[in-house]
Coordinates of C-alpha atoms in Angstrom, one line a residue:
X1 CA 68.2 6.3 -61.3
X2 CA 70.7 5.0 -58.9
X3 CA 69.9 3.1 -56.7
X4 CA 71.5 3.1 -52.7
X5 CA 72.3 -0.1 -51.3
X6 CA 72.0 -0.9 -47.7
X7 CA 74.1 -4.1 -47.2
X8 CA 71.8 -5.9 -45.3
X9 CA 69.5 -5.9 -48.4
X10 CA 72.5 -5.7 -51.2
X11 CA 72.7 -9.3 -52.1
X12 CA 68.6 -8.6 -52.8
X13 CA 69.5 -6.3 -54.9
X14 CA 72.0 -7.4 -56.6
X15 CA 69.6 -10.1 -57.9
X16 CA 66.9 -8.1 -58.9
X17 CA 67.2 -4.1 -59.0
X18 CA 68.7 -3.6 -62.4
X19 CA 69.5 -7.2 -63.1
X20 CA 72.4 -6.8 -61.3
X21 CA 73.4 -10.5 -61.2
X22 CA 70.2 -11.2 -63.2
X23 CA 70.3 -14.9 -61.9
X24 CA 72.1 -14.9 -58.6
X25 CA 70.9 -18.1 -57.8
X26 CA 72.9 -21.7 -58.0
X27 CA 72.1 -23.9 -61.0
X28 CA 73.5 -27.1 -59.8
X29 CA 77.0 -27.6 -61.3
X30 CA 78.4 -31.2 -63.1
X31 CA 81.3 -32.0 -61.0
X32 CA 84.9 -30.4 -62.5
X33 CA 85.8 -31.7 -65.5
X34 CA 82.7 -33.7 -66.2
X35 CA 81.2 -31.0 -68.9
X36 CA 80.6 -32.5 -72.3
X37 CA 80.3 -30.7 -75.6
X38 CA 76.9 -30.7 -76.7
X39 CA 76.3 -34.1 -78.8
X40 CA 77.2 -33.5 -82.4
X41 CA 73.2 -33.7 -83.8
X42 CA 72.3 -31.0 -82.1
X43 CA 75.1 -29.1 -83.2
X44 CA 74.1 -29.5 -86.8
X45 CA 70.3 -29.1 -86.4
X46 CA 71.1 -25.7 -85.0
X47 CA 73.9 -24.9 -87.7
X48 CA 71.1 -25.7 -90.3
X49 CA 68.3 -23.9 -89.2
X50 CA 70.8 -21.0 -88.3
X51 CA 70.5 -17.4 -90.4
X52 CA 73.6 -16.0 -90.7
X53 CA 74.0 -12.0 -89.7
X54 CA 76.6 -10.8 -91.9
X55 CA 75.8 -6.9 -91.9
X56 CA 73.5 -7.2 -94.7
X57 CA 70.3 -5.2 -95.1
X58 CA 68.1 -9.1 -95.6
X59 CA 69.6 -10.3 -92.6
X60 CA 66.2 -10.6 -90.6
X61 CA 63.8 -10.7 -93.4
X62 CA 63.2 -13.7 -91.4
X63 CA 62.7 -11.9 -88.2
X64 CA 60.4 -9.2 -89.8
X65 CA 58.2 -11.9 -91.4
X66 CA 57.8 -14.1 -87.8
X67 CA 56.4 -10.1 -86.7
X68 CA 53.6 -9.8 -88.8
X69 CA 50.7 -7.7 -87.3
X70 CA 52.3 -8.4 -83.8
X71 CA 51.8 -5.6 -81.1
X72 CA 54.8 -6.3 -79.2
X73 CA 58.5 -7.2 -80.2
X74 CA 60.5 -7.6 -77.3
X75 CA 64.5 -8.0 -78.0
X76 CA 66.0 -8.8 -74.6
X77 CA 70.3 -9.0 -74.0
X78 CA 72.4 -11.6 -71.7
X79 CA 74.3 -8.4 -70.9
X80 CA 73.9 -5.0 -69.8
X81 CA 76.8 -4.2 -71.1
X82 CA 77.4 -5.6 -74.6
X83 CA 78.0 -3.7 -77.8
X84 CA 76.8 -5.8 -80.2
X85 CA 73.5 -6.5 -78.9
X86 CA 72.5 -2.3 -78.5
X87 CA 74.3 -2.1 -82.0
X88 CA 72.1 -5.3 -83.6
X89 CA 68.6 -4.2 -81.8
X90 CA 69.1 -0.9 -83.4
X91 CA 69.0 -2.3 -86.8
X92 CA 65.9 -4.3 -86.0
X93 CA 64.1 -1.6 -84.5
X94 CA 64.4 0.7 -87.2
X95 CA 63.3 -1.9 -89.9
X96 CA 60.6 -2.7 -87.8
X97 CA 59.7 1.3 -88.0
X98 CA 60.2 1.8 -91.7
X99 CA 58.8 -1.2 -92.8
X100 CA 56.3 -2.3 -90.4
X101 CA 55.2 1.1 -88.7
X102 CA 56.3 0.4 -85.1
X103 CA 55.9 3.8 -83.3
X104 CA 57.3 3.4 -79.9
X105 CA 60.6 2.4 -78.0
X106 CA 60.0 1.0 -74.7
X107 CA 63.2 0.8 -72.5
X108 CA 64.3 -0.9 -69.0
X109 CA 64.6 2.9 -68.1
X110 CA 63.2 4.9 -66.1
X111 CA 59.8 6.7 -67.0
X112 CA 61.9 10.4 -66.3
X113 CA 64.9 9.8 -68.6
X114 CA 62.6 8.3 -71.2
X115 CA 60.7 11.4 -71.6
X116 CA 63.7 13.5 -71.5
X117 CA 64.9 11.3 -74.6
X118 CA 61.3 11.4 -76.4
X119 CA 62.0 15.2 -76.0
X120 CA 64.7 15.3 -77.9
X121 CA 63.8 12.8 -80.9
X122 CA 60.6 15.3 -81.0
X123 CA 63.1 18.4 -81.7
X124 CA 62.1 19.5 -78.5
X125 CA 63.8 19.8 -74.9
X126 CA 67.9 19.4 -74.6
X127 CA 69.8 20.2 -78.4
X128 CA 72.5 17.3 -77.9
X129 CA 71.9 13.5 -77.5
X130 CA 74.5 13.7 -74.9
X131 CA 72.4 16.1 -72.7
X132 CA 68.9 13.6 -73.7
X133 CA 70.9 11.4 -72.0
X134 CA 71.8 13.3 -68.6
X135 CA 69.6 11.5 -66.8
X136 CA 70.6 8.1 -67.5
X137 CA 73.9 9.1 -66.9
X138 CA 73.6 10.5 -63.8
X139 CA 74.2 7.2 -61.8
X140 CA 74.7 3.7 -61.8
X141 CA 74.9 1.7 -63.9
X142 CA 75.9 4.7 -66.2
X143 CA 76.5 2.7 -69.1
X144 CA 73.2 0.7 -69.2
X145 CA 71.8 3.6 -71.4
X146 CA 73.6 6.6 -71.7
X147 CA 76.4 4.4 -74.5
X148 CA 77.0 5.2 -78.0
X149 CA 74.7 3.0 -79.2
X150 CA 71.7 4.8 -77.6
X151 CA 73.8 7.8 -78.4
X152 CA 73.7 7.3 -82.3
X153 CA 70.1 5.4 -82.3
X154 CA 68.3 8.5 -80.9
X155 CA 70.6 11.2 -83.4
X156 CA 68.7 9.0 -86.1
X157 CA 65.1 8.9 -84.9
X158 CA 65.3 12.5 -84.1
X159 CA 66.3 13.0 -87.9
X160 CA 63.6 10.2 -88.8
X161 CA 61.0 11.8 -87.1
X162 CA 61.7 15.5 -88.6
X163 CA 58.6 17.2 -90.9
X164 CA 56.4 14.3 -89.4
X165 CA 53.4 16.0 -88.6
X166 CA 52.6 15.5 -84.3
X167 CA 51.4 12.1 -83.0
X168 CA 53.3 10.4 -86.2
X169 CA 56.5 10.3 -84.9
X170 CA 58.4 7.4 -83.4
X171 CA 58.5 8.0 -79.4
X172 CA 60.7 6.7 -77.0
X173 CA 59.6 5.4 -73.0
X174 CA 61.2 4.0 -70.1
X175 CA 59.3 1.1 -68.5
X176 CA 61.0 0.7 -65.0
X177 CA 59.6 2.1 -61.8
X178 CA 63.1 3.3 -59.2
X179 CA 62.4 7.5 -60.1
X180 CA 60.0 7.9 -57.0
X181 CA 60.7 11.3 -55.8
X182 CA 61.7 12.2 -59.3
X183 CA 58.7 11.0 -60.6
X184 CA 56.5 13.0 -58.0
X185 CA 58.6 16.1 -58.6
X186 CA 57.3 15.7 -62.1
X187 CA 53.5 15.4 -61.3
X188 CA 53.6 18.7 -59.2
X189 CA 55.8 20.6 -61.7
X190 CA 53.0 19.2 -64.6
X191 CA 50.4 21.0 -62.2
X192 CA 51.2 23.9 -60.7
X193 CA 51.0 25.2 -64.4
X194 CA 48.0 23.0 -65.8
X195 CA 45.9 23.1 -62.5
X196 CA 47.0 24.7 -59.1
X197 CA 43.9 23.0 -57.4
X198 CA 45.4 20.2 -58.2
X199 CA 48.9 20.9 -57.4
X200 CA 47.9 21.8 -53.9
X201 CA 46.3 18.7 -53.1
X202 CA 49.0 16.4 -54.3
X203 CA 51.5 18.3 -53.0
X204 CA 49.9 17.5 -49.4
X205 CA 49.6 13.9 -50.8
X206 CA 53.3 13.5 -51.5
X207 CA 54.0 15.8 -48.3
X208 CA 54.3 12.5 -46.9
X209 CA 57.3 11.3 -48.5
X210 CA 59.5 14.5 -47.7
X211 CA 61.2 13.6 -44.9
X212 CA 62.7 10.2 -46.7
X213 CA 64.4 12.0 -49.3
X214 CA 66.7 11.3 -51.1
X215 CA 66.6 7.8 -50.6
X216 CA 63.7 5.8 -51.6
X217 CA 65.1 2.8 -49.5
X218 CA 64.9 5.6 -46.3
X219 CA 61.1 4.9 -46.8
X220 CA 60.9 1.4 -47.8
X221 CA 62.3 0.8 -44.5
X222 CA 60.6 3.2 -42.6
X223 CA 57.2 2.0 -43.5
X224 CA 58.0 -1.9 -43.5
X225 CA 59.2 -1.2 -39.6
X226 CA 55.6 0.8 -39.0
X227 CA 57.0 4.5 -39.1
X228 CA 54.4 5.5 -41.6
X229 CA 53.3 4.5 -44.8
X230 CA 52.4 6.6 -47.6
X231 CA 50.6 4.4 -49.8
X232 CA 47.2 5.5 -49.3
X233 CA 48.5 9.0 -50.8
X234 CA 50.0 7.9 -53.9
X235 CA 46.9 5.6 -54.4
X236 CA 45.1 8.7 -54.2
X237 CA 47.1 11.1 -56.4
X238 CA 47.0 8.6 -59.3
X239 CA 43.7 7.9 -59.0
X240 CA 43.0 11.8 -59.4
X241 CA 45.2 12.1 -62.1
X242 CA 43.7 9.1 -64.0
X243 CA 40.4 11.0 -63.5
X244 CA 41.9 14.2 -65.0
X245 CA 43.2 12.7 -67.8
X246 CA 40.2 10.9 -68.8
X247 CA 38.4 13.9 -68.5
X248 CA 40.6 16.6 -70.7
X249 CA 39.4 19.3 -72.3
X250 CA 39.7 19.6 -76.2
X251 CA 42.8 21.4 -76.7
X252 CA 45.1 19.7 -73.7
X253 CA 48.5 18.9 -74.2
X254 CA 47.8 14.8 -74.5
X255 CA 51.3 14.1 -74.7
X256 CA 52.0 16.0 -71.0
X257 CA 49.2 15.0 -69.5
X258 CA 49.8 11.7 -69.9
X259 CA 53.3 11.9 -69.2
X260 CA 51.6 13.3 -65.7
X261 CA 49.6 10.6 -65.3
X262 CA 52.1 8.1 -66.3
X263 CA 54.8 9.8 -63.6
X264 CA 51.9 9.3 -61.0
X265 CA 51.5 5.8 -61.0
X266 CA 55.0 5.5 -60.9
X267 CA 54.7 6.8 -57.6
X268 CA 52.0 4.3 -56.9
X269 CA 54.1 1.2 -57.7
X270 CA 57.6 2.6 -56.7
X271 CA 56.0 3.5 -53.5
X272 CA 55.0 -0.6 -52.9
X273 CA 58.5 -1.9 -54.5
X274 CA 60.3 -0.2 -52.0
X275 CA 57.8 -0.9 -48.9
X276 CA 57.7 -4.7 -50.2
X277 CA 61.4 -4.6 -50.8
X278 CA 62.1 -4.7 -46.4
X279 CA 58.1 -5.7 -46.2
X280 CA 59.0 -9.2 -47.5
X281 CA 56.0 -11.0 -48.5
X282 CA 55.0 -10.3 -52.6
X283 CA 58.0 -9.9 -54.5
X284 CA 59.7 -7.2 -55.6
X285 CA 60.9 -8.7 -58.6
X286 CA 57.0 -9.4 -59.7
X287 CA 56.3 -5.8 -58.9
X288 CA 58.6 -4.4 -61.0
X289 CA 57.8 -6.3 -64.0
X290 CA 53.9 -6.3 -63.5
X291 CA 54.7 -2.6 -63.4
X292 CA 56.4 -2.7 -66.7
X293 CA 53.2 -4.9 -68.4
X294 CA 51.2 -2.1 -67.1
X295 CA 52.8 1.1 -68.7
X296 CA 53.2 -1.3 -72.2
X297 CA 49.3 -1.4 -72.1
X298 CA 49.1 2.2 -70.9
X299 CA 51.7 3.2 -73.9
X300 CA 49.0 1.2 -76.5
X301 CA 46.2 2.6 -75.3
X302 CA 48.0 6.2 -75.3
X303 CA 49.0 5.7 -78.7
X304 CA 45.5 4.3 -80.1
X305 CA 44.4 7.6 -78.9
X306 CA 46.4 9.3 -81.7
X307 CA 44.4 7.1 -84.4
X308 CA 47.0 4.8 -85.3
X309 CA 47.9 0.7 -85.1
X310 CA 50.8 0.9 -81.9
X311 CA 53.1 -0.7 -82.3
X312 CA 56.2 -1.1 -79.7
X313 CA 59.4 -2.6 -79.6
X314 CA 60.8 -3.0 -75.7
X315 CA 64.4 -3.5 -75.3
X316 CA 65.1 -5.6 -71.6
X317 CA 67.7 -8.3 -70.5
X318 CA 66.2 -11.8 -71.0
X319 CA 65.4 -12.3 -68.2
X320 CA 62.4 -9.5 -68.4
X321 CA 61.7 -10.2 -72.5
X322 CA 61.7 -14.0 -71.5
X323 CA 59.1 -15.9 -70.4
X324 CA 60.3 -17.1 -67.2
X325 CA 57.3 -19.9 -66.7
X326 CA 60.3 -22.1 -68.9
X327 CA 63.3 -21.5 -66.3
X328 CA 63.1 -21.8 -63.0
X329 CA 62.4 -18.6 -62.4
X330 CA 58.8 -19.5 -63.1
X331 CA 59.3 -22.7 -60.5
X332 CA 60.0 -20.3 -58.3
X333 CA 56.6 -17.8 -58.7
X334 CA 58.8 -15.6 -60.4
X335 CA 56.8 -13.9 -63.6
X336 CA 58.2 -11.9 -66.4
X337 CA 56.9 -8.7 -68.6
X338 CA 57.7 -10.9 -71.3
X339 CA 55.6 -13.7 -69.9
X340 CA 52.8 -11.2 -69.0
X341 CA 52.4 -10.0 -72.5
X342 CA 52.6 -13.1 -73.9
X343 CA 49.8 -13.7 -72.0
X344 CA 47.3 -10.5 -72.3
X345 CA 48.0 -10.5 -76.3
X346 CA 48.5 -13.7 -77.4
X347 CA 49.6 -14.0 -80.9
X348 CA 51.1 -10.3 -81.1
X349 CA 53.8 -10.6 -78.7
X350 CA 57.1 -11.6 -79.9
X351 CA 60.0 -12.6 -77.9
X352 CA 63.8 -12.5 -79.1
X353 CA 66.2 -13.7 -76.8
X354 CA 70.2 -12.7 -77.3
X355 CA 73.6 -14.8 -76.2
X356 CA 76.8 -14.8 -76.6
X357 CA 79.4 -17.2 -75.9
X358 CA 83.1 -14.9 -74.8
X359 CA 84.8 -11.6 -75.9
X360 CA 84.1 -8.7 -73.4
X361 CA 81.5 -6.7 -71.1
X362 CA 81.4 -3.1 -69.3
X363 CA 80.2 -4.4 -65.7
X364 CA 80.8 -3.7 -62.4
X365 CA 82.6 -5.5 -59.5
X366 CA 80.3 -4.9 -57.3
X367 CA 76.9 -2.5 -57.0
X368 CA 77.7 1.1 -57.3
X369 CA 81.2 0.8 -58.2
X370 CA 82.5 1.9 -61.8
X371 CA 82.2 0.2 -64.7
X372 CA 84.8 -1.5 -66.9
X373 CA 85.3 -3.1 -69.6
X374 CA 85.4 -7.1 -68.1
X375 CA 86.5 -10.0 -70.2
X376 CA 83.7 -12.8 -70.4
X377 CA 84.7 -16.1 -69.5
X378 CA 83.8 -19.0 -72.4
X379 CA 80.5 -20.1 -72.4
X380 CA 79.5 -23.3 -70.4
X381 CA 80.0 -26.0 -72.3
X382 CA 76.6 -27.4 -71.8
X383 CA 74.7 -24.1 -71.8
X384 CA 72.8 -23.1 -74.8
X385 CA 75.8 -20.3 -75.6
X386 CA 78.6 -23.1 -75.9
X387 CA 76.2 -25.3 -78.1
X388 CA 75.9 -22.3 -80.5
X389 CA 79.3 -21.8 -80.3
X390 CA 80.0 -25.5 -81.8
X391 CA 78.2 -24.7 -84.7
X392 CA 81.2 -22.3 -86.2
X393 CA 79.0 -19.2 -87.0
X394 CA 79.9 -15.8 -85.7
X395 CA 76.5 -14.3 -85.8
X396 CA 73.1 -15.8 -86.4
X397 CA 69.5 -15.3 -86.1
X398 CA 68.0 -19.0 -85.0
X399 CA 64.1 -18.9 -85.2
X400 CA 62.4 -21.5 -83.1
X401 CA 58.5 -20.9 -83.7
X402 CA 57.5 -22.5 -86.9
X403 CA 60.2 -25.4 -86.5
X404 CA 59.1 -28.0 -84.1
X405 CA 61.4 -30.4 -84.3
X406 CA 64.6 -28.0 -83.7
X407 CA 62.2 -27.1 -80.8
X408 CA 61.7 -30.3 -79.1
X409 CA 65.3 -30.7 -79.4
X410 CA 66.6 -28.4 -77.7
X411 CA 64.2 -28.1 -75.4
X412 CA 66.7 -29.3 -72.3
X413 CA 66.4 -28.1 -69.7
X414 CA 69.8 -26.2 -70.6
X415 CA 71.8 -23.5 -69.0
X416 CA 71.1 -20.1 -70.1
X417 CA 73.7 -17.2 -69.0
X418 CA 72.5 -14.2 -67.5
X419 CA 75.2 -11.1 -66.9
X420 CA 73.6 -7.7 -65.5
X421 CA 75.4 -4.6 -64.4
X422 CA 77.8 -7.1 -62.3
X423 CA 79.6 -9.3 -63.0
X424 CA 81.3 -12.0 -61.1
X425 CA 83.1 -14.2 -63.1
X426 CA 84.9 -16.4 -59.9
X427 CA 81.2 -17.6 -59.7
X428 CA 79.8 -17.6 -62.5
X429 CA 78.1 -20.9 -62.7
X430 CA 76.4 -20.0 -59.6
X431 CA 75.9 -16.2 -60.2
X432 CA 74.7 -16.0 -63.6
X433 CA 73.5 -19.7 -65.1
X434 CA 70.3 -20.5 -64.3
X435 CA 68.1 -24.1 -65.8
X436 CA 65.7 -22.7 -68.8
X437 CA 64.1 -24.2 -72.2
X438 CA 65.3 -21.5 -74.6
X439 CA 62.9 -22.4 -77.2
X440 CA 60.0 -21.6 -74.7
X441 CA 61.0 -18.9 -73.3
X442 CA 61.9 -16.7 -76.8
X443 CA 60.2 -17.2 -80.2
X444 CA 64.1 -16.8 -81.5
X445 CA 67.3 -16.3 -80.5
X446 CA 70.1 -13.7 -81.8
X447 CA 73.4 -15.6 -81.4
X448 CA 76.9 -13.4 -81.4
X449 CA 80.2 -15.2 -80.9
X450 CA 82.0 -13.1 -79.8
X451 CA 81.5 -9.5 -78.5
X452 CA 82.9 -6.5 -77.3
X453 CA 81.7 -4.2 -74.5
X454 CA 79.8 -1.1 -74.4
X455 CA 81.6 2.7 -74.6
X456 CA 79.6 5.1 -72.3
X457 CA 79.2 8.7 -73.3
X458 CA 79.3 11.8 -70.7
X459 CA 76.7 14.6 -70.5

């Protein structure tokens, strides 16, 4: 969904809607030409714990053995915008399918364009991937989602998932929480052919919101300044529809109606990120990811419905799939979904970090402008990505649970890169390296060299 920008609240933004500069904040810089390479036994403890990813169908045996009977396998990106890492997650997603029964895609997406996609790997809704993909295309950051990776990835889950008999299928959601008047538009449409009643009551819920369209930040603004909030009314609706979907009848569509319900507390919680977002106070960064944690658990509940062990694999940058209590995001009361889960189901939640250390990116400028294929600048010499660079290998999988010693090594603190949708490469050090302990924050880490940016498809 794009996202407006007022400039008073851009540089906001630009930090945390989207990842934009997923770590706009300084990590204090050695003086110019004081940065070391990384000392040369760290190098080789890396280099021999390293897995090499050549292309080959065992390249992460290793990775599918650390999953086990986990719940949860987040894979996270340093980029938005980086071609190798949709292309690798792909691979590991559908071995995690075929050969561990993972039935769900969770996305940094909104809950809208999710379903429109699940649609379409179910045979059902729009008849090209291009078109699954509208609404992710639609605007900014096009490219986040609607690539060729995505593209490709859902042609071969719709194929995967044809002759399955319903509920066996794999399904695809998004986890983020912008779509508000989308998302309402939805719970009325869902409604006003499953319950009229209904739809006539939480049409004079949402009533309220109708004179801040189209811009969500219209009300955010509106109701931090005392013009009128409307959170008592989404409250309201959700709770209603959580009641209603508890309470089907045999026979309801479970899929649409909890699609519906889903859609409603999307209201809910987009309704407080934008109010907090001019509010101040909480923040909006939290919000966002606690609403993620919440759908993941609503998505596994939804699924244990159908009578089957869910299983999900969530695609977010690192800076959502890590767990930020080891970089200063968590100094700063900063939590992660990562982090969250981590918490809630401890030993089935695994986290894969990605890095990278040059090559190039589809980014932005600046918010809302077009993307384009950027060229990375060389990894920090004494971040994490130019230590894995020493070690010579192009690609590698580097597991840090079950090796201690590798872990207590390289523990650091040590900068970790963070690019979102833009990308500022004049300030990099400030705008995207930020203190973390790798090892901490990600069970493992996927390591590519060198990569290439991102080609966006068109509906």
């Amino acid at each position: 969904m794009p996202i407006p920008i007022i400039p008073r609240v851009c540089a906001a933004l630009l930090a945390l809607a989207l990842c934009a500069c997923a770590s706009a904040r300084p990590a204090p810089p050695p003086a110019p030409g004081t940065a070391a390479a990384p000392p040369d036994a760290e190098v080789q403890q890396v280099r021999a714990a390293a897995i090499p990813i050549t292309g080959a169908e065992t390249d992460y045996d290793a990775l599918v053995r650390m999953v086990g009977d986990a719940r949860f396998v987040f894979l996270g990106e340093a980029t938005h915008g980086t071609h190798e890492f949709y292309r690798e997650r792909a691979r590991i997603t559908e071995r995690l399918i075929r050969d561990l029964g993972f039935s769900a895609i969770a996305v940094e997406g909104d809950w809208p364009d999710g379903r429109r996609v699940d649609r379409f790997i179910h045979g059902e809704g729009p008849d090209a991937p291009e078109r699954a993909l509208a609404g992710f295309a639609e605007g900014f950051p096009q490219w986040m989602w609607a690539n060729t990776d995505i593209r490709d990835l859902i042609v071969r889950l719709r194929a995967m998932n044809r002759g399955r008999p319903p509920g066996e299928g794999v399904s695809f959601y998004g986890l983020d929480v912008y779509s508000l008047f989308e998302s309402a538009d939805s719970v009325l449409a869902y409604l006003r052919i499953a319950d009229p009643t209904a739809a006539a009551e939480a049409e004079r819920g949402y009533g309220c919101f109708r004179r801040h369209r189209p811009d969500p930040q219209r009300y955010g603004l509106a109701a931090a300044s005392g013009a009128g909030s409307c959170q008592a009314q989404a409250e309201q609706v959700a709770a209603r529809m959580a009641a209603r979907h508890a309470a089907r009848a045999p026979g309801m569509d479970r899929e649409a109606s909890f699609a519906a319900l889903q859609h409603a507390r999307v209201v809910q919680n987009a309704e407080e990120y934008f109010r907090l977002l001019y509010q101040g106070g909480e923040s909006t960064w939290n919000r966002r990811d606690q609403h993620m944690a919440e759908t993941l658990d609503a998505i596994l509940a939804h699924l244990a419905e159908q009578g089957r062990t869910p299983r999900v694999v969530v695609w977010a940058h690192n800076t959502h799939s890590g767990d930020a209590r080891h970089s200063d995001m968590g100094e700063r009361g900063e939590l992660s979904v990562g982090q969250v889960m981590r918490e809630r189901h401890d030993g089935h939640t695994v986290l894969i970090g990605f890095t990278t250390y040059g090559g190039t990116v589809m980014a932005a400028e600046e918010w809302d402008a077009p993307g384009r294929v950027r060229r990375l600048n060389p990894g920090w010499p004494e971040s994490y990505a130019g230590l894995f660079h020493q070690t010579g290998i192009p690609a590698f999988f580097l597991p840090f649970r079950g090796n201690a010693e590798l872990s207590a090594a390289l523990a650091g603190p040590r900068l970790e890169r963070a690019v979102g949708v833009v990308y500022a490469p004049a300030t990099e050090l400030q705008s995207h390296y930020f203190p973390a302990r790798l090892p901490q924050r990600f069970d493992a880490v996927i390591h590519i060299d060198s990569t290439t940016a991102v080609t966006p498809v068109r509906p």
